[in-house]
């Protein structure tokens, strides 16, 4: 076996695990899942290209635990690099196998044969045979050897271009596309009844009046886990409402939430780790770096708790029959949630099957996994029927794990125009609350709530390269001395977990705002200051191309509004897609309202697979991050979040969206680089830098609300 | 239970259900229509939008009793003979969407907009969509698709 085999293919070497050939079609089975990011289209393009079949001949099957490869989670911008390279090599091996077979049949050398739409032709003898004829109903039940040569990029007909997304037609016409569209015989509708927050437990609930409602099949009360199963959705919703009215909850003073989050983060650190070259180490934390002379700057940045805020609340369908659980879930990791649920319910792994189905975009660890567990619990209490559980809006807003608040203190010195040292202290709760099963603890809400509860997993500091809190904490710039410390607050009274780009959003916000502060303090141009600290030509290229376009944008100014331009740059995880973001915005002189006018993105994601898909991800990432930056913060009462709808947690709306242009610097000879989270980091800093350019106000606390700008303006 | 009738995508339909059932629950569960989505249940996101007597309506709060005798159109009824409506065509051509959950409600808003304003500009489209939430950030593509559809129909 070639040592060059992509990792996912090494773990799942059987070709028929990845590729099934039936009815003139190729089914590509991937362990990654479609989250709305367009991965199924990109993988279909890779497979069609390498197999020389048309895109129409490819069907993509994503994330099933009973067939196809196990690829753990779809997260961290790794699907193109991971699944993409595995699918490409698997298809190349398959194609080589077919060519060799056909060459034997035709008694020619494989080099003379050509392939179109899966049909192999021998130009010398007018002979043809298709992949499907060669297989004659069998499948490729042998292991990939990685010996087949990949198609040269110069020969690509699909990869690197744009195509229509393969999942879009169904979504535009009302065909079956989402988990909510799966309809099963004898299915029952279910709702859960959660307490107002994590701090609450059930004091009393007399459910008899609900149990006797016509159409109610069962009220499940298992410790603090409460759910209702009904014959129809209307009844399930009505029953949930009544149960909420009837339930009495209790809480403890000790579970009161801290009113001052930045202070809470700073004063409750459990573990501090020195981060060197993007990886936490065991080294003792050195004192703050210092130097004599030069221009010394310090600044503190803050990001509040955010919601993932899926437009579709989480859902799942589970059926318990003959001692087996089948769960349809929009989890990012079907194999992972399968193991976590089996563990939490005391079942064997082979008693649980998880099949992925799409819901609205999740942008990280939202309610998907908990909904799967909830449905499994309900199904166990009511066997023999598929249980369709739909979380309601309030369930999602209150019970999805939040993106953690982060506090970042930076301290650096510029001497002779260059940064001499860089101190960073980053404070945050965990970004890694996913239900990855380990030991006897769990990260599933229903497992904490049930009558025989499992304990919560304790937050542990991520120690991998650019893991959670320290993702992009290490600036990409040439700086002689750096002291970067991640400080983990283990407390989970507010439950936190992964949200698109993890720590990179706040870290790059801080770094790239601070770069401008340093440039300004030392009297240097912000673009040139960055370029002076970068040796990587690809990094320089995205900054230069973005800045040129931003300067060239023709602006029509309005009276009463101050205009500004701001830029920022990051390379995601210092090792993936390069992205520079430029923003033009204006600020109303009276109201301090911030209006985004135009944005320019320049990105280098290595070899481009789906050009339009890449553009869509980069632009979408910018707009989502702009929403986080300008509008979003979870609000809390004494014990729990009070942001339980879109009014109390507003997001950016259509009239607030700027025009966006995206430049893609394609590098066909370089490996593809994950890009789904690349613009998240630079966006808040580009906005903050543009606000400073417009007004001279430096805002370091997200969200950038008009009232905050006003109070900063009054301070100055 | 009571018998209600309404016109759904051009066809007369009768249903025996609780009058307090939401139009969203009814259309999804009784008539197996997938396009309209549950998003918030409080008219804040627009994912469940349909046309009721030609007016854009959130199906999550409209009850069956209130809908009795009305003419309801969903995305499934925008065009006949399974042909794509020009709006659907341009959304497809421009890959206007990411996860796609919000698109059905947006198509309904856009359909109504183009009935009253056959050539809307960017700001008019954005204003019409102010109560349709998209979380993926596909806004600019969606606006472009509606502009493209308008100019196609115009020609």
Short mmCIF file of N, CA and C in Angstrom, two decimals, chain A residues 36 163-165 168-169 171-176 178 180-181 183 189 233-234 237 307-309 311-313 359-361 363 390-393 612 615-617 620 623-624 627-628 632 645-647 651-655 657-660, chain B residues 18 20-22 25 28-29 32-35 37-40 42 44-45 47 75-76 82 84 88 91-92 94-104 106-107 122 126-127 129-130 132-143:
data_model
loop_
_atom_site.label_atom_id
_atom_site.label_comp_id
_atom_site.label_asym_id
_atom_site.label_seq_id
_atom_site.Cartn_x
_atom_site.Cartn_y
_atom_site.Cartn_z
N UNK A 36 -25.19 22.66 4.16
CA UNK A 36 -25.51 23.88 3.43
C UNK A 36 -24.26 24.55 2.88
N UNK A 163 -20.34 25.31 -10.96
CA UNK A 163 -21.45 24.50 -11.44
C UNK A 163 -22.69 24.80 -10.61
N UNK A 164 -23.82 24.28 -11.04
CA UNK A 164 -25.04 24.44 -10.24
C UNK A 164 -24.99 23.47 -9.08
N UNK A 165 -25.31 23.96 -7.91
CA UNK A 165 -25.29 23.08 -6.74
C UNK A 165 -26.26 21.93 -6.91
N UNK A 168 -29.63 22.14 -4.80
CA UNK A 168 -30.43 23.37 -4.77
C UNK A 168 -31.82 23.21 -5.39
N UNK A 169 -31.91 22.45 -6.48
CA UNK A 169 -33.21 22.34 -7.16
C UNK A 169 -34.30 21.86 -6.20
N UNK A 171 -34.44 22.12 -3.08
CA UNK A 171 -34.72 23.12 -2.04
C UNK A 171 -35.54 24.27 -2.58
N UNK A 172 -35.49 24.47 -3.89
CA UNK A 172 -36.25 25.57 -4.50
C UNK A 172 -37.65 25.14 -4.94
N UNK A 173 -37.88 23.85 -4.97
CA UNK A 173 -39.16 23.39 -5.50
C UNK A 173 -40.02 22.68 -4.47
N UNK A 174 -39.48 22.44 -3.28
CA UNK A 174 -40.27 21.73 -2.27
C UNK A 174 -40.21 20.22 -2.40
N UNK A 175 -39.20 19.73 -3.14
CA UNK A 175 -38.96 18.28 -3.12
C UNK A 175 -38.39 17.91 -1.74
N UNK A 176 -38.25 16.62 -1.48
CA UNK A 176 -37.68 16.20 -0.20
C UNK A 176 -36.23 16.66 -0.10
N UNK A 178 -35.03 18.20 3.37
CA UNK A 178 -34.65 18.42 4.77
C UNK A 178 -35.21 17.31 5.65
N UNK A 180 -37.09 17.52 8.05
CA UNK A 180 -38.52 17.71 8.31
C UNK A 180 -39.39 17.16 7.17
N UNK A 181 -38.76 16.90 6.01
CA UNK A 181 -39.52 16.41 4.86
C UNK A 181 -39.61 14.88 4.85
N UNK A 183 -41.07 11.58 5.83
CA UNK A 183 -42.36 11.19 6.41
C UNK A 183 -42.42 9.67 6.49
N UNK A 189 -45.65 12.76 16.48
CA UNK A 189 -44.99 14.05 16.65
C UNK A 189 -44.60 14.26 18.11
N UNK A 233 -49.13 17.04 15.11
CA UNK A 233 -48.24 18.11 15.53
C UNK A 233 -48.98 19.16 16.36
N UNK A 234 -50.19 19.47 15.95
CA UNK A 234 -50.97 20.47 16.68
C UNK A 234 -51.09 20.08 18.15
N UNK A 237 -47.80 20.40 20.10
CA UNK A 237 -47.46 21.79 20.44
C UNK A 237 -48.35 22.29 21.59
N UNK A 307 -25.03 33.15 19.53
CA UNK A 307 -25.79 31.96 19.12
C UNK A 307 -25.32 31.50 17.75
N UNK A 308 -25.46 30.18 17.49
CA UNK A 308 -25.31 29.72 16.11
C UNK A 308 -26.47 30.28 15.29
N UNK A 309 -27.64 30.21 15.90
CA UNK A 309 -28.81 30.83 15.30
C UNK A 309 -29.27 30.22 13.99
N UNK A 311 -31.65 28.94 11.23
CA UNK A 311 -33.01 29.40 10.90
C UNK A 311 -34.02 28.27 11.16
N UNK A 312 -33.61 27.03 11.02
CA UNK A 312 -34.48 25.91 11.34
C UNK A 312 -34.08 25.32 12.68
N UNK A 313 -34.97 25.34 13.68
CA UNK A 313 -34.63 24.72 14.96
C UNK A 313 -34.31 23.22 14.77
N UNK A 359 -30.68 19.74 7.87
CA UNK A 359 -31.58 20.77 8.40
C UNK A 359 -30.99 22.10 7.94
N UNK A 360 -31.51 23.19 8.45
CA UNK A 360 -30.91 24.49 8.13
C UNK A 360 -29.45 24.49 8.56
N UNK A 361 -28.65 25.39 8.01
CA UNK A 361 -27.24 25.48 8.37
C UNK A 361 -27.04 25.54 9.87
N UNK A 363 -23.60 25.89 11.46
CA UNK A 363 -22.45 26.76 11.77
C UNK A 363 -21.72 26.30 13.03
N UNK A 390 -39.43 17.87 16.85
CA UNK A 390 -39.05 19.20 16.35
C UNK A 390 -38.85 20.11 17.56
N UNK A 391 -37.64 20.63 17.73
CA UNK A 391 -37.45 21.66 18.76
C UNK A 391 -38.18 22.92 18.31
N UNK A 392 -38.66 23.68 19.26
CA UNK A 392 -39.27 24.96 18.91
C UNK A 392 -38.20 26.05 18.98
N UNK A 393 -38.53 27.22 18.47
CA UNK A 393 -37.55 28.31 18.40
C UNK A 393 -36.91 28.59 19.75
N UNK A 612 -17.59 28.80 -7.66
CA UNK A 612 -18.74 29.55 -7.16
C UNK A 612 -19.07 29.14 -5.72
N UNK A 615 -16.65 30.98 -3.51
CA UNK A 615 -17.08 32.38 -3.40
C UNK A 615 -18.25 32.52 -2.44
N UNK A 616 -19.20 31.62 -2.58
CA UNK A 616 -20.40 31.63 -1.73
C UNK A 616 -20.02 31.49 -0.25
N UNK A 617 -19.09 30.58 0.04
CA UNK A 617 -18.65 30.37 1.42
C UNK A 617 -17.91 31.59 1.97
N UNK A 620 -20.49 34.42 2.35
CA UNK A 620 -21.42 34.09 3.44
C UNK A 620 -20.75 34.22 4.79
N UNK A 623 -20.58 37.90 5.68
CA UNK A 623 -21.86 38.49 6.09
C UNK A 623 -22.27 37.99 7.47
N UNK A 624 -22.07 36.68 7.71
CA UNK A 624 -22.40 36.14 9.02
C UNK A 624 -21.54 36.78 10.11
N UNK A 627 -22.64 40.20 10.89
CA UNK A 627 -23.82 40.16 11.76
C UNK A 627 -23.40 39.96 13.22
N UNK A 628 -22.51 39.00 13.47
CA UNK A 628 -21.99 38.78 14.84
C UNK A 628 -21.41 40.09 15.38
N UNK A 632 -24.82 41.16 17.39
CA UNK A 632 -25.20 40.00 18.19
C UNK A 632 -24.53 39.90 19.57
N UNK A 645 -35.75 34.69 21.06
CA UNK A 645 -36.33 34.79 19.72
C UNK A 645 -35.49 35.77 18.90
N UNK A 646 -35.93 36.09 17.69
CA UNK A 646 -35.13 36.95 16.81
C UNK A 646 -35.29 38.42 17.16
N UNK A 647 -36.22 38.74 18.06
CA UNK A 647 -36.36 40.12 18.49
C UNK A 647 -35.34 40.41 19.59
N UNK A 651 -30.36 39.68 14.14
CA UNK A 651 -29.24 39.43 13.23
C UNK A 651 -29.36 40.37 12.03
N UNK A 652 -28.31 40.42 11.23
CA UNK A 652 -28.27 41.32 10.08
C UNK A 652 -29.39 40.96 9.09
N UNK A 653 -30.08 41.96 8.58
CA UNK A 653 -31.19 41.70 7.65
C UNK A 653 -30.83 42.22 6.25
N UNK A 654 -31.65 41.84 5.28
CA UNK A 654 -31.37 42.19 3.88
C UNK A 654 -31.04 43.67 3.66
N UNK A 655 -31.80 44.62 4.22
CA UNK A 655 -31.47 46.02 3.93
C UNK A 655 -30.12 46.45 4.50
N UNK A 657 -27.29 44.65 4.27
CA UNK A 657 -26.20 43.89 3.64
C UNK A 657 -25.45 44.76 2.64
N UNK A 658 -24.13 44.83 2.73
CA UNK A 658 -23.36 45.59 1.74
C UNK A 658 -23.18 44.77 0.46
N UNK A 659 -22.81 45.44 -0.61
CA UNK A 659 -22.37 44.69 -1.79
C UNK A 659 -21.01 44.07 -1.45
N UNK A 660 -20.74 42.92 -2.05
CA UNK A 660 -19.47 42.22 -1.75
C UNK A 660 -18.86 41.77 -3.06
N UNK B 18 -58.80 20.40 13.65
CA UNK B 18 -59.04 21.46 14.64
C UNK B 18 -58.78 22.81 13.99
N UNK B 20 -57.89 25.50 15.15
CA UNK B 20 -56.74 26.24 15.69
C UNK B 20 -55.41 25.73 15.13
N UNK B 21 -55.46 24.63 14.34
CA UNK B 21 -54.25 24.14 13.69
C UNK B 21 -53.67 25.25 12.84
N UNK B 22 -52.36 25.41 12.87
CA UNK B 22 -51.78 26.46 12.03
C UNK B 22 -51.77 26.01 10.58
N UNK B 25 -48.76 23.83 9.92
CA UNK B 25 -48.90 22.42 10.29
C UNK B 25 -49.79 21.70 9.28
N UNK B 28 -48.00 21.25 5.77
CA UNK B 28 -46.89 20.30 5.82
C UNK B 28 -47.38 18.88 6.13
N UNK B 29 -48.28 18.76 7.10
CA UNK B 29 -48.65 17.42 7.55
C UNK B 29 -49.81 16.79 6.78
N UNK B 32 -48.72 17.37 2.85
CA UNK B 32 -47.35 16.93 2.55
C UNK B 32 -46.60 17.91 1.66
N UNK B 33 -46.79 19.20 1.88
CA UNK B 33 -46.03 20.20 1.14
C UNK B 33 -44.75 20.50 1.93
N UNK B 34 -43.62 20.46 1.25
CA UNK B 34 -42.34 20.63 1.94
C UNK B 34 -41.81 22.06 1.92
N UNK B 35 -42.27 22.86 0.95
CA UNK B 35 -41.55 24.11 0.70
C UNK B 35 -41.54 25.02 1.92
N UNK B 37 -41.42 26.32 5.68
CA UNK B 37 -40.66 25.76 6.79
C UNK B 37 -41.07 26.37 8.12
N UNK B 38 -40.94 25.57 9.16
CA UNK B 38 -41.06 26.11 10.52
C UNK B 38 -39.73 26.75 10.88
N UNK B 39 -39.78 28.01 11.30
CA UNK B 39 -38.53 28.67 11.69
C UNK B 39 -38.63 29.28 13.07
N UNK B 40 -39.72 30.01 13.33
CA UNK B 40 -39.80 30.70 14.63
C UNK B 40 -41.17 30.61 15.27
N UNK B 42 -43.39 32.82 15.19
CA UNK B 42 -43.84 34.13 15.66
C UNK B 42 -43.72 35.22 14.59
N UNK B 44 -41.29 36.10 12.74
CA UNK B 44 -40.06 36.89 12.80
C UNK B 44 -39.04 36.51 11.72
N UNK B 45 -39.21 35.34 11.07
CA UNK B 45 -38.15 34.90 10.16
C UNK B 45 -38.59 34.72 8.72
N UNK B 47 -39.70 32.10 7.10
CA UNK B 47 -39.45 30.81 6.45
C UNK B 47 -40.75 30.09 6.04
N UNK B 75 -44.92 27.63 -2.70
CA UNK B 75 -43.90 27.55 -3.77
C UNK B 75 -44.24 26.43 -4.76
N UNK B 76 -44.84 25.36 -4.26
CA UNK B 76 -45.20 24.25 -5.15
C UNK B 76 -46.21 24.70 -6.21
N UNK B 82 -44.98 21.37 -13.51
CA UNK B 82 -43.64 21.09 -12.98
C UNK B 82 -42.54 21.88 -13.70
N UNK B 84 -40.15 25.16 -14.01
CA UNK B 84 -39.65 26.09 -13.00
C UNK B 84 -40.21 27.48 -13.28
N UNK B 88 -37.47 30.69 -9.70
CA UNK B 88 -36.74 29.47 -9.32
C UNK B 88 -35.56 29.24 -10.27
N UNK B 91 -32.74 31.65 -9.37
CA UNK B 91 -32.10 31.23 -8.11
C UNK B 91 -31.16 30.04 -8.38
N UNK B 92 -31.62 29.13 -9.23
CA UNK B 92 -30.81 27.95 -9.55
C UNK B 92 -29.57 28.36 -10.35
N UNK B 94 -28.00 31.13 -10.45
CA UNK B 94 -27.03 31.94 -9.71
C UNK B 94 -26.61 31.27 -8.39
N UNK B 95 -26.99 30.01 -8.20
CA UNK B 95 -26.69 29.34 -6.93
C UNK B 95 -27.05 30.24 -5.75
N UNK B 96 -28.26 30.77 -5.81
CA UNK B 96 -28.66 31.74 -4.80
C UNK B 96 -29.18 31.02 -3.55
N UNK B 97 -28.24 30.65 -2.70
CA UNK B 97 -28.62 29.97 -1.46
C UNK B 97 -27.43 29.21 -0.92
N UNK B 98 -27.52 28.87 0.34
CA UNK B 98 -26.53 27.92 0.87
C UNK B 98 -27.28 26.74 1.47
N UNK B 99 -27.72 26.87 2.72
CA UNK B 99 -28.46 25.72 3.26
C UNK B 99 -29.84 25.62 2.63
N UNK B 100 -30.41 26.72 2.21
CA UNK B 100 -31.67 26.68 1.46
C UNK B 100 -32.93 26.72 2.30
N UNK B 101 -32.78 26.74 3.62
CA UNK B 101 -33.97 26.63 4.48
C UNK B 101 -34.87 27.86 4.34
N UNK B 102 -34.28 29.02 4.10
CA UNK B 102 -35.06 30.26 4.03
C UNK B 102 -35.64 30.53 2.65
N UNK B 103 -35.23 29.74 1.64
CA UNK B 103 -35.50 30.12 0.26
C UNK B 103 -36.97 30.12 -0.12
N UNK B 104 -37.73 29.20 0.42
CA UNK B 104 -39.13 29.12 0.04
C UNK B 104 -39.87 30.40 0.44
N UNK B 106 -38.56 33.26 0.91
CA UNK B 106 -38.01 34.36 0.12
C UNK B 106 -38.62 34.36 -1.29
N UNK B 107 -38.79 33.17 -1.86
CA UNK B 107 -39.42 33.09 -3.19
C UNK B 107 -40.83 33.69 -3.16
N UNK B 122 -32.01 47.20 -6.39
CA UNK B 122 -31.43 46.47 -5.26
C UNK B 122 -32.04 46.87 -3.92
N UNK B 126 -34.17 44.55 -1.34
CA UNK B 126 -33.70 44.36 0.04
C UNK B 126 -34.78 44.79 1.03
N UNK B 127 -35.44 45.90 0.73
CA UNK B 127 -36.50 46.37 1.63
C UNK B 127 -37.66 45.38 1.69
N UNK B 129 -37.46 42.27 1.43
CA UNK B 129 -37.02 41.05 2.13
C UNK B 129 -36.63 41.32 3.59
N UNK B 130 -37.01 42.47 4.11
CA UNK B 130 -36.48 42.83 5.44
C UNK B 130 -36.93 41.85 6.53
N UNK B 132 -37.43 38.57 5.97
CA UNK B 132 -36.97 37.21 5.65
C UNK B 132 -35.53 37.09 6.14
N UNK B 133 -35.32 36.21 7.11
CA UNK B 133 -33.96 36.04 7.63
C UNK B 133 -33.20 34.98 6.84
N UNK B 134 -31.93 35.26 6.57
CA UNK B 134 -31.02 34.27 6.00
C UNK B 134 -29.81 34.28 6.91
N UNK B 135 -29.37 33.12 7.38
CA UNK B 135 -28.27 33.06 8.33
C UNK B 135 -26.95 32.71 7.65
N UNK B 136 -27.03 32.14 6.42
CA UNK B 136 -25.80 31.69 5.76
C UNK B 136 -25.05 32.84 5.10
N UNK B 137 -25.72 33.96 4.87
CA UNK B 137 -25.06 35.07 4.19
C UNK B 137 -25.17 35.00 2.68
N UNK B 138 -26.24 34.40 2.18
CA UNK B 138 -26.42 34.30 0.73
C UNK B 138 -27.21 35.49 0.18
N UNK B 139 -27.33 36.53 0.98
CA UNK B 139 -28.20 37.67 0.64
C UNK B 139 -27.94 38.25 -0.75
N UNK B 140 -26.67 38.52 -1.05
CA UNK B 140 -26.37 39.20 -2.32
C UNK B 140 -26.75 38.36 -3.53
N UNK B 141 -26.58 37.05 -3.42
CA UNK B 141 -26.97 36.17 -4.52
C UNK B 141 -28.49 36.16 -4.68
N UNK B 142 -29.15 36.18 -3.55
CA UNK B 142 -30.62 36.15 -3.58
C UNK B 142 -31.14 37.43 -4.24
N UNK B 143 -30.56 38.56 -3.85
CA UNK B 143 -30.97 39.84 -4.46
C UNK B 143 -30.68 39.81 -5.96
#
